[in-house]
Amino acid sequence: MTATTGVLAATSSPLLMTIGFVIWDKEWKGSAFALNMFKGSLASVGFLLLSVATRLDSPFSSTVWNPTDVNYLVLSAVIGILIGDAAWLEALRIIGARRVILVDTLKPFLSALLGYFLLDESLNAWAYVGIVLTVVGVTMVSLEKDKGEASADVKGETEAEVPADKVKWRDGVKLGYFWAALNVILDCYGSVLTKQYGAAFTTWEIGLIRFGSASGIMILMSMSFIAGGKLSRREGEELPVHVSMSLMEKGAKAGVGAGAGASADAVEGETGDEEEKQTDREWFKFPVMTLKAYLRIALGVLLVTFICSALRNYALFEISLAMALTLGGIGPIYSLPIVWYVKNEIVTRKAIFFTFVSVVGIAVLCLLGMNDNEHEE
C-alpha cells in the first residue's frame, strides 16, 4: 500500500459522497438528526460484519482493542460526528451555505498546522501551492453554483426591503460564523484523534467504533425524547420546549390560517404546513416513508457513510492530514456534471474555469506536494 492509493482513496470519496447527497436530498423526508441516526446505525452493521470477517482468527482482540485507543476514537466521534455536524447544520441555518463554504476554506490550512504540531507532518512549498489552488477553485465553483439560491445575503437592500428572517440572520451573523468555525476546528481535531489512535485498527473497525458510538448516543437521545413526549401527553402537558421550539418558530414565521372562505390552494398549503409541523415535532424519530424510499436512502448510506468514510479513514494513514482533508473536500467539482445530468442545471464558463484551476491544484498537490518519504512508502 502506497501514498498513491491514499490519494486515490481521498479523491474518490467525495464523488461517492456527492452521489449519496443527491439521493438523500431527493428521498429523505425527516430531520437531519434522524438521517444521521439512521445512516450511522445502518453503516455500523456493515462495519461490524467486515470487522469480524477481517479478523476471523481473533476478532476484538484485547491487544488491538485497548481501552485508551477505543476511548479516543469514541471521543473523535463525539467531536467530529455529533458536535461537529450539529455545529455545521446550525451554521447553515443561520448564515447560509455560501458563508459556510468560505469558512470551510480554513480546513486545509488548519489541518496542516495541526499535522505539523500534533502528528509531526510537514509539507513542502509545492504542497501549499496545490492546496491554495485547489481551495480557490473549489470555493469559486461552490459560490458560483450557489449563486442565485436563497441565502442570507442582505447586501444592497434597504431596511424596509429586508425580510424579517434576514434581519434575524443579520443580528446573529457572529453566532453563525462561530458555529461554522467550530465545525472546522472539531472536524480537523477529530481527524487528528483518528490518526493518532486508530493506527492499530482496520478501516472497518475505525468506522465501527466511531459511527457505532455516535449512533448509539443518538438512539439513546431519541428514546429519551420519545419517552419524555409520551410522559408529557399522559400527564396532559405540552411537549418539552426542546421538542416544540422549532415548530413554534416556523408557526410564528408562517402566520397563515385557512378561514371558512379559504380557497383549495390555501387548504393544500395548510396541509403542507401540518406535515412540516409533524416533521419538526418528531425530529428525533425516523420519518414514515415507503420501503422503496428507505432502500434508496440505504444506497446513499452505502456510498457515503460506509464506503466513503472507509476510504477517508484509509487515506488518513497513507497521506498527510492536510492532503487528505483537502482532497476530501473537492465534492463541488464532482457535483457540476451530476447536477447538470440530474437537474439540468446550467454550468457556467466561470465554474468550468475554476474547476480547471482546482484540477491543476490537485495535480500539483499530488505530483509535487508529497515529501520523499511519502513517495517511497
Tab-separated table of C-alpha atoms in Angstrom:
chain	number	residue	atom	x	y	z
A	1	MET	CA	0.000	0.000	0.000
A	2	THR	CA	1.452	3.351	-1.036
A	3	ALA	CA	0.663	7.042	-0.872
A	4	THR	CA	-0.750	6.719	-4.402
A	5	THR	CA	-3.579	4.512	-3.180
A	6	GLY	CA	-4.185	7.006	-0.373
A	7	VAL	CA	-4.544	9.799	-2.944
A	8	LEU	CA	-6.937	7.686	-5.000
A	9	ALA	CA	-8.989	6.931	-1.904
A	10	ALA	CA	-9.104	10.595	-0.871
A	11	THR	CA	-10.112	11.843	-4.334
A	12	SER	CA	-12.744	9.171	-4.981
A	13	SER	CA	-14.539	9.530	-1.641
A	14	PRO	CA	-16.072	12.970	-2.448
A	15	LEU	CA	-17.594	11.540	-5.644
A	16	LEU	CA	-19.437	8.871	-3.679
A	17	MET	CA	-20.453	11.452	-1.107
A	18	THR	CA	-21.879	13.765	-3.767
A	19	ILE	CA	-23.952	10.981	-5.327
A	20	GLY	CA	-25.232	9.956	-1.903
A	21	PHE	CA	-26.162	13.544	-1.036
A	22	VAL	CA	-28.200	13.801	-4.236
A	23	ILE	CA	-30.096	10.663	-3.250
A	24	TRP	CA	-30.718	11.879	0.291
A	25	ASP	CA	-31.811	15.325	-0.871
A	26	LYS	CA	-34.406	13.739	-3.139
A	27	GLU	CA	-35.685	10.962	-0.883
A	28	TRP	CA	-35.276	11.826	2.813
A	29	LYS	CA	-38.381	13.325	4.455
A	30	GLY	CA	-37.217	13.541	8.060
A	31	SER	CA	-34.837	15.668	10.088
A	32	ALA	CA	-31.059	15.796	9.785
A	33	PHE	CA	-30.779	14.207	13.235
A	34	ALA	CA	-32.935	11.260	12.157
A	35	LEU	CA	-30.869	10.831	8.993
A	36	ASN	CA	-27.632	10.832	10.998
A	37	MET	CA	-29.104	8.253	13.363
A	38	PHE	CA	-30.334	6.044	10.507
A	39	LYS	CA	-27.162	6.145	8.427
A	40	GLY	CA	-24.878	5.685	11.428
A	41	SER	CA	-26.849	2.698	12.707
A	42	LEU	CA	-27.095	1.004	9.312
A	43	ALA	CA	-23.447	1.579	8.439
A	44	SER	CA	-22.371	0.247	11.836
A	45	VAL	CA	-23.901	-3.127	10.971
A	46	GLY	CA	-21.763	-3.326	7.829
A	47	PHE	CA	-18.654	-2.197	9.702
A	48	LEU	CA	-19.301	-4.855	12.349
A	49	LEU	CA	-19.598	-7.654	9.786
A	50	LEU	CA	-16.414	-6.669	7.969
A	51	SER	CA	-14.544	-6.070	11.229
A	52	VAL	CA	-15.220	-9.654	12.235
A	53	ALA	CA	-14.562	-11.027	8.746
A	54	THR	CA	-11.135	-9.386	8.517
A	55	ARG	CA	-10.028	-10.787	11.885
A	56	LEU	CA	-11.656	-14.193	11.987
A	57	ASP	CA	-8.729	-15.611	13.926
A	58	SER	CA	-9.063	-13.111	16.792
A	59	PRO	CA	-11.880	-10.564	16.423
A	60	PHE	CA	-11.887	-7.793	19.025
A	61	SER	CA	-8.542	-8.895	20.385
A	62	SER	CA	-7.514	-7.071	23.550
A	63	THR	CA	-4.085	-6.406	22.052
A	64	VAL	CA	-5.752	-4.231	19.401
A	65	TRP	CA	-8.887	-3.058	21.169
A	66	ASN	CA	-7.181	-1.461	24.143
A	67	PRO	CA	-9.403	0.922	26.158
A	68	THR	CA	-7.245	4.002	25.565
A	69	ASP	CA	-7.391	3.844	21.770
A	70	VAL	CA	-11.078	2.937	21.740
A	71	ASN	CA	-11.982	5.782	24.101
A	72	TYR	CA	-10.124	8.334	21.999
A	73	LEU	CA	-11.823	7.107	18.832
A	74	VAL	CA	-15.169	7.452	20.600
A	75	LEU	CA	-14.114	10.977	21.566
A	76	SER	CA	-13.286	11.696	17.919
A	77	ALA	CA	-16.808	10.548	17.011
A	78	VAL	CA	-18.398	12.818	19.607
A	79	ILE	CA	-16.257	15.738	18.470
A	80	GLY	CA	-16.469	15.235	14.711
A	81	ILE	CA	-19.803	13.481	14.116
A	82	LEU	CA	-22.123	14.583	16.919
A	83	ILE	CA	-20.989	18.078	17.898
A	84	GLY	CA	-19.255	18.943	14.626
A	85	ASP	CA	-22.207	18.001	12.410
A	86	ALA	CA	-24.616	19.840	14.710
A	87	ALA	CA	-22.456	22.984	14.521
A	88	TRP	CA	-22.284	22.678	10.738
A	89	LEU	CA	-26.074	22.392	10.386
A	90	GLU	CA	-26.626	25.329	12.741
A	91	ALA	CA	-24.186	27.443	10.732
A	92	LEU	CA	-26.041	26.570	7.525
A	93	ARG	CA	-29.325	27.608	9.137
A	94	ILE	CA	-28.022	30.985	10.314
A	95	ILE	CA	-25.633	32.244	7.625
A	96	GLY	CA	-26.340	30.019	4.630
A	97	ALA	CA	-24.226	27.705	2.506
A	98	ARG	CA	-22.141	30.407	0.803
A	99	ARG	CA	-20.596	31.684	4.025
A	100	VAL	CA	-20.160	28.213	5.473
A	101	ILE	CA	-18.204	27.312	2.326
A	102	LEU	CA	-15.965	30.334	2.849
A	103	VAL	CA	-15.237	29.321	6.438
A	104	ASP	CA	-14.542	25.758	5.298
A	105	THR	CA	-11.608	27.059	3.252
A	106	LEU	CA	-9.733	27.269	6.560
A	107	LYS	CA	-9.847	23.496	6.994
A	108	PRO	CA	-6.831	22.524	4.830
A	109	PHE	CA	-4.635	25.165	6.439
A	110	LEU	CA	-5.734	24.337	9.986
A	111	SER	CA	-5.153	20.638	9.284
A	112	ALA	CA	-1.653	21.467	8.015
A	113	LEU	CA	-0.982	23.331	11.262
A	114	LEU	CA	-2.369	20.529	13.442
A	115	GLY	CA	-0.499	17.919	11.409
A	116	TYR	CA	2.770	19.759	11.931
A	117	PHE	CA	2.432	20.185	15.705
A	118	LEU	CA	0.485	17.056	16.689
A	119	LEU	CA	1.419	14.478	14.042
A	120	ASP	CA	4.931	15.584	13.078
A	121	GLU	CA	3.872	16.040	9.460
A	122	SER	CA	5.482	18.634	7.209
A	123	LEU	CA	4.527	19.967	3.776
A	124	ASN	CA	6.813	21.364	1.115
A	125	ALA	CA	6.198	24.618	-0.764
A	126	TRP	CA	4.539	22.865	-3.703
A	127	ALA	CA	2.001	21.294	-1.358
A	128	TYR	CA	0.867	24.717	-0.161
A	129	VAL	CA	0.644	25.938	-3.766
A	130	GLY	CA	-1.522	22.920	-4.594
A	131	ILE	CA	-3.718	23.432	-1.534
A	132	VAL	CA	-4.277	27.121	-2.346
A	133	LEU	CA	-5.171	26.402	-5.990
A	134	THR	CA	-7.494	23.559	-5.012
A	135	VAL	CA	-9.232	25.565	-2.284
A	136	VAL	CA	-9.672	28.626	-4.518
A	137	GLY	CA	-11.058	26.525	-7.359
A	138	VAL	CA	-13.470	24.546	-5.186
A	139	THR	CA	-14.645	27.675	-3.347
A	140	MET	CA	-15.349	29.647	-6.533
A	141	VAL	CA	-17.186	26.702	-8.083
A	142	SER	CA	-19.281	26.353	-4.911
A	143	LEU	CA	-20.145	30.061	-4.794
A	144	GLU	CA	-20.984	30.102	-8.486
A	145	LYS	CA	-23.239	27.083	-8.114
A	146	ASP	CA	-24.932	28.581	-5.069
A	147	LYS	CA	-25.374	31.980	-6.722
A	148	GLY	CA	-28.997	32.927	-7.104
A	149	GLU	CA	-30.258	30.481	-4.486
A	150	ALA	CA	-31.921	31.602	-1.296
A	151	SER	CA	-29.296	32.912	1.066
A	152	ALA	CA	-28.866	35.248	3.974
A	153	ASP	CA	-27.161	37.961	1.919
A	154	VAL	CA	-28.808	41.345	2.504
A	155	LYS	CA	-26.296	43.463	0.580
A	156	GLY	CA	-27.927	46.255	-1.396
A	157	GLU	CA	-31.308	46.051	0.348
A	158	THR	CA	-32.813	48.874	2.349
A	159	GLU	CA	-34.186	48.313	5.821
A	160	ALA	CA	-37.745	48.406	4.501
A	161	GLU	CA	-36.946	45.725	1.909
A	162	VAL	CA	-35.159	43.294	4.221
A	163	PRO	CA	-37.438	40.377	5.211
A	164	ALA	CA	-37.802	39.523	8.879
A	165	ASP	CA	-35.827	36.308	8.589
A	166	LYS	CA	-32.884	38.172	7.027
A	167	VAL	CA	-32.951	40.774	9.771
A	168	LYS	CA	-32.799	37.919	12.240
A	169	TRP	CA	-29.833	36.481	10.336
A	170	ARG	CA	-28.035	39.819	10.380
A	171	ASP	CA	-28.454	40.064	14.146
A	172	GLY	CA	-26.989	36.580	14.624
A	173	VAL	CA	-24.266	36.609	11.988
A	174	LYS	CA	-21.453	36.389	14.527
A	175	LEU	CA	-23.033	33.310	16.061
A	176	GLY	CA	-23.361	31.714	12.634
A	177	TYR	CA	-19.696	32.240	11.876
A	178	PHE	CA	-18.859	30.881	15.322
A	179	TRP	CA	-20.688	27.614	14.575
A	180	ALA	CA	-19.034	27.350	11.157
A	181	ALA	CA	-15.562	27.924	12.614
A	182	LEU	CA	-16.281	25.496	15.457
A	183	ASN	CA	-17.201	22.811	12.926
A	184	VAL	CA	-13.894	23.337	11.097
A	185	ILE	CA	-11.911	23.040	14.330
A	186	LEU	CA	-13.783	19.978	15.576
A	187	ASP	CA	-13.656	18.189	12.226
A	188	CYS	CA	-9.909	18.716	11.929
A	189	TYR	CA	-9.208	17.703	15.515
A	190	GLY	CA	-11.489	14.682	15.232
A	191	SER	CA	-9.393	13.567	12.244
A	192	VAL	CA	-6.218	14.114	14.268
A	193	LEU	CA	-7.520	11.851	17.040
A	194	THR	CA	-8.495	9.213	14.491
A	195	LYS	CA	-4.998	9.250	13.011
A	196	GLN	CA	-3.306	9.245	16.415
A	197	TYR	CA	-5.240	6.380	17.974
A	198	GLY	CA	-6.588	4.366	15.029
A	199	ALA	CA	-3.383	3.019	13.523
A	200	ALA	CA	-3.810	-0.434	15.044
A	201	PHE	CA	-7.357	-0.837	13.721
A	202	THR	CA	-8.616	-1.664	10.256
A	203	THR	CA	-10.642	0.986	8.464
A	204	TRP	CA	-13.760	-1.101	9.175
A	205	GLU	CA	-13.025	-1.200	12.909
A	206	ILE	CA	-12.494	2.565	12.977
A	207	GLY	CA	-15.867	3.018	11.286
A	208	LEU	CA	-17.500	0.614	13.732
A	209	ILE	CA	-16.165	2.459	16.768
A	210	ARG	CA	-16.865	5.966	15.509
A	211	PHE	CA	-20.254	5.512	13.848
A	212	GLY	CA	-21.348	2.836	16.291
A	213	SER	CA	-20.742	5.067	19.301
A	214	ALA	CA	-22.248	8.141	17.615
A	215	SER	CA	-25.399	6.318	16.507
A	216	GLY	CA	-25.694	4.683	19.933
A	217	ILE	CA	-25.706	8.095	21.610
A	218	MET	CA	-28.294	9.386	19.125
A	219	ILE	CA	-30.521	6.355	19.696
A	220	LEU	CA	-30.414	6.984	23.446
A	221	MET	CA	-31.290	10.634	22.848
A	222	SER	CA	-34.179	9.648	20.591
A	223	MET	CA	-35.512	7.149	23.114
A	224	SER	CA	-35.342	9.714	25.912
A	225	PHE	CA	-37.264	12.299	23.837
A	226	ILE	CA	-39.866	9.702	22.851
A	227	ALA	CA	-40.293	8.651	26.482
A	228	GLY	CA	-40.486	12.290	27.572
A	229	GLY	CA	-43.123	13.041	24.946
A	230	LYS	CA	-45.260	10.057	25.983
A	231	LEU	CA	-44.977	11.052	29.630
A	232	SER	CA	-45.999	14.627	28.854
A	233	ARG	CA	-49.032	13.533	26.844
A	234	ARG	CA	-50.026	11.074	29.556
A	235	GLU	CA	-49.982	13.866	32.109
A	236	GLY	CA	-51.816	16.265	29.798
A	237	GLU	CA	-48.843	18.612	29.465
A	238	GLU	CA	-47.321	20.348	26.484
A	239	LEU	CA	-44.406	18.827	24.619
A	240	PRO	CA	-40.994	19.723	26.053
A	241	VAL	CA	-39.572	23.038	24.886
A	242	HIS	CA	-36.586	21.421	23.145
A	243	VAL	CA	-39.016	19.332	21.066
A	244	SER	CA	-41.503	22.052	20.104
A	245	MET	CA	-39.155	25.030	19.737
A	246	SER	CA	-38.610	24.702	16.001
A	247	LEU	CA	-42.335	24.124	15.500
A	248	MET	CA	-43.153	27.378	17.306
A	249	GLU	CA	-40.590	29.299	15.264
A	250	LYS	CA	-41.981	28.012	11.985
A	251	GLY	CA	-45.560	28.662	13.043
A	252	ALA	CA	-44.735	32.233	14.001
A	253	LYS	CA	-42.927	32.752	10.699
A	254	ALA	CA	-45.767	31.365	8.595
A	255	GLY	CA	-48.730	33.086	10.245
A	256	VAL	CA	-51.163	31.505	7.779
A	257	GLY	CA	-54.597	30.104	8.551
A	258	ALA	CA	-57.487	28.855	6.460
A	259	GLY	CA	-60.823	30.501	7.099
A	260	ALA	CA	-64.311	29.451	6.101
A	261	GLY	CA	-63.881	31.020	2.682
A	262	ALA	CA	-60.343	29.734	2.039
A	263	SER	CA	-59.538	28.509	-1.442
A	264	ALA	CA	-58.434	24.996	-2.305
A	265	ASP	CA	-54.856	26.235	-2.650
A	266	ALA	CA	-54.944	27.607	0.877
A	267	VAL	CA	-56.241	24.318	2.225
A	268	GLU	CA	-53.453	22.465	0.446
A	269	GLY	CA	-50.931	24.898	1.883
A	270	GLU	CA	-52.302	24.295	5.349
A	271	THR	CA	-51.982	20.565	4.847
A	272	GLY	CA	-48.369	21.035	3.832
A	273	ASP	CA	-47.781	23.158	6.934
A	274	GLU	CA	-49.222	20.399	9.088
A	275	GLU	CA	-46.823	17.895	7.530
A	276	GLU	CA	-43.895	20.219	8.197
A	277	LYS	CA	-45.077	20.720	11.770
A	278	GLN	CA	-45.236	16.975	12.255
A	279	THR	CA	-41.666	16.652	10.953
A	280	ASP	CA	-40.456	19.407	13.277
A	281	ARG	CA	-42.271	17.939	16.244
A	282	GLU	CA	-40.794	14.489	15.714
A	283	TRP	CA	-37.269	15.421	14.593
A	284	PHE	CA	-35.892	12.643	16.803
A	285	LYS	CA	-37.885	9.890	15.022
A	286	PHE	CA	-37.467	8.133	11.697
A	287	PRO	CA	-39.972	9.538	9.174
A	288	VAL	CA	-42.823	7.494	7.736
A	289	MET	CA	-41.689	6.578	4.216
A	290	THR	CA	-42.161	3.707	1.798
A	291	LEU	CA	-39.867	0.701	1.794
A	292	LYS	CA	-38.548	1.694	-1.640
A	293	ALA	CA	-37.641	5.140	-0.316
A	294	TYR	CA	-35.761	3.615	2.612
A	295	LEU	CA	-33.943	1.271	0.244
A	296	ARG	CA	-32.808	4.244	-1.832
A	297	ILE	CA	-31.699	6.021	1.347
A	298	ALA	CA	-29.805	2.846	2.269
A	299	LEU	CA	-27.994	3.050	-1.084
A	300	GLY	CA	-26.867	6.542	-0.092
A	301	VAL	CA	-25.705	5.155	3.248
A	302	LEU	CA	-23.661	2.522	1.427
A	303	LEU	CA	-21.984	5.174	-0.711
A	304	VAL	CA	-21.473	7.937	1.871
A	305	THR	CA	-21.346	6.554	5.382
A	306	PHE	CA	-19.887	3.153	4.572
A	307	ILE	CA	-17.604	3.238	1.516
A	308	CYS	CA	-16.757	6.949	1.556
A	309	SER	CA	-15.894	7.049	5.263
A	310	ALA	CA	-13.834	3.859	4.900
A	311	LEU	CA	-11.877	5.441	2.041
A	312	ARG	CA	-11.316	8.621	4.040
A	313	ASN	CA	-10.098	6.671	7.059
A	314	TYR	CA	-7.735	4.720	4.840
A	315	ALA	CA	-6.402	7.901	3.218
A	316	LEU	CA	-5.675	9.449	6.622
A	317	PHE	CA	-2.998	6.835	7.283
A	318	GLU	CA	-1.449	6.894	3.804
A	319	ILE	CA	-1.024	10.628	3.185
A	320	SER	CA	-0.717	13.731	5.332
A	321	LEU	CA	-3.723	15.081	7.208
A	322	ALA	CA	-3.746	18.313	5.172
A	323	MET	CA	-3.687	16.425	1.873
A	324	ALA	CA	-6.442	14.044	2.987
A	325	LEU	CA	-8.789	16.821	4.086
A	326	THR	CA	-8.035	18.991	1.056
A	327	LEU	CA	-8.716	16.186	-1.419
A	328	GLY	CA	-11.725	15.091	0.612
A	329	GLY	CA	-13.323	18.487	0.078
A	330	ILE	CA	-13.487	18.540	-3.723
A	331	GLY	CA	-17.102	17.363	-3.816
A	332	PRO	CA	-18.355	20.576	-5.512
A	333	ILE	CA	-16.181	19.730	-8.528
A	334	TYR	CA	-17.906	16.379	-8.898
A	335	SER	CA	-21.306	17.943	-8.319
A	336	LEU	CA	-21.137	20.019	-11.536
A	337	PRO	CA	-21.663	17.138	-14.007
A	338	ILE	CA	-24.001	15.354	-11.597
A	339	VAL	CA	-26.427	18.259	-11.122
A	340	TRP	CA	-26.167	19.022	-14.845
A	341	TYR	CA	-27.280	15.488	-15.640
A	342	VAL	CA	-29.843	15.054	-12.837
A	343	LYS	CA	-31.313	18.568	-12.555
A	344	ASN	CA	-30.361	20.067	-15.943
A	345	GLU	CA	-28.614	22.963	-14.218
A	346	ILE	CA	-26.534	25.207	-16.465
A	347	VAL	CA	-22.781	25.022	-15.899
A	348	THR	CA	-21.235	28.456	-16.380
A	349	ARG	CA	-17.905	29.197	-18.014
A	350	LYS	CA	-16.683	30.609	-14.720
A	351	ALA	CA	-17.428	27.316	-12.974
A	352	ILE	CA	-15.621	25.392	-15.707
A	353	PHE	CA	-12.584	27.669	-15.437
A	354	PHE	CA	-12.281	27.299	-11.673
A	355	THR	CA	-12.821	23.563	-11.989
A	356	PHE	CA	-9.720	23.572	-14.170
A	357	VAL	CA	-7.898	25.653	-11.519
A	358	SER	CA	-8.867	23.122	-8.872
A	359	VAL	CA	-7.729	20.193	-11.004
A	360	VAL	CA	-4.367	21.910	-11.541
A	361	GLY	CA	-4.102	22.373	-7.775
A	362	ILE	CA	-4.846	18.699	-7.182
A	363	ALA	CA	-2.187	17.722	-9.721
A	364	VAL	CA	0.407	19.979	-8.097
A	365	LEU	CA	-0.514	18.708	-4.637
A	366	CYS	CA	-0.324	15.042	-5.599
A	367	LEU	CA	2.628	15.098	-8.009
A	368	LEU	CA	4.881	17.718	-6.433
A	369	GLY	CA	3.500	18.293	-2.951
A	370	MET	CA	4.284	14.933	-1.370
A	371	ASN	CA	7.535	14.603	0.532
A	372	ASP	CA	10.080	11.974	-0.454
A	373	ASN	CA	9.132	9.679	2.425
A	374	GLU	CA	5.545	9.600	1.179
A	375	HIS	CA	6.621	8.704	-2.350
A	376	GLU	CA	8.750	5.867	-1.023
A	377	GLU	CA	6.014	4.225	1.045
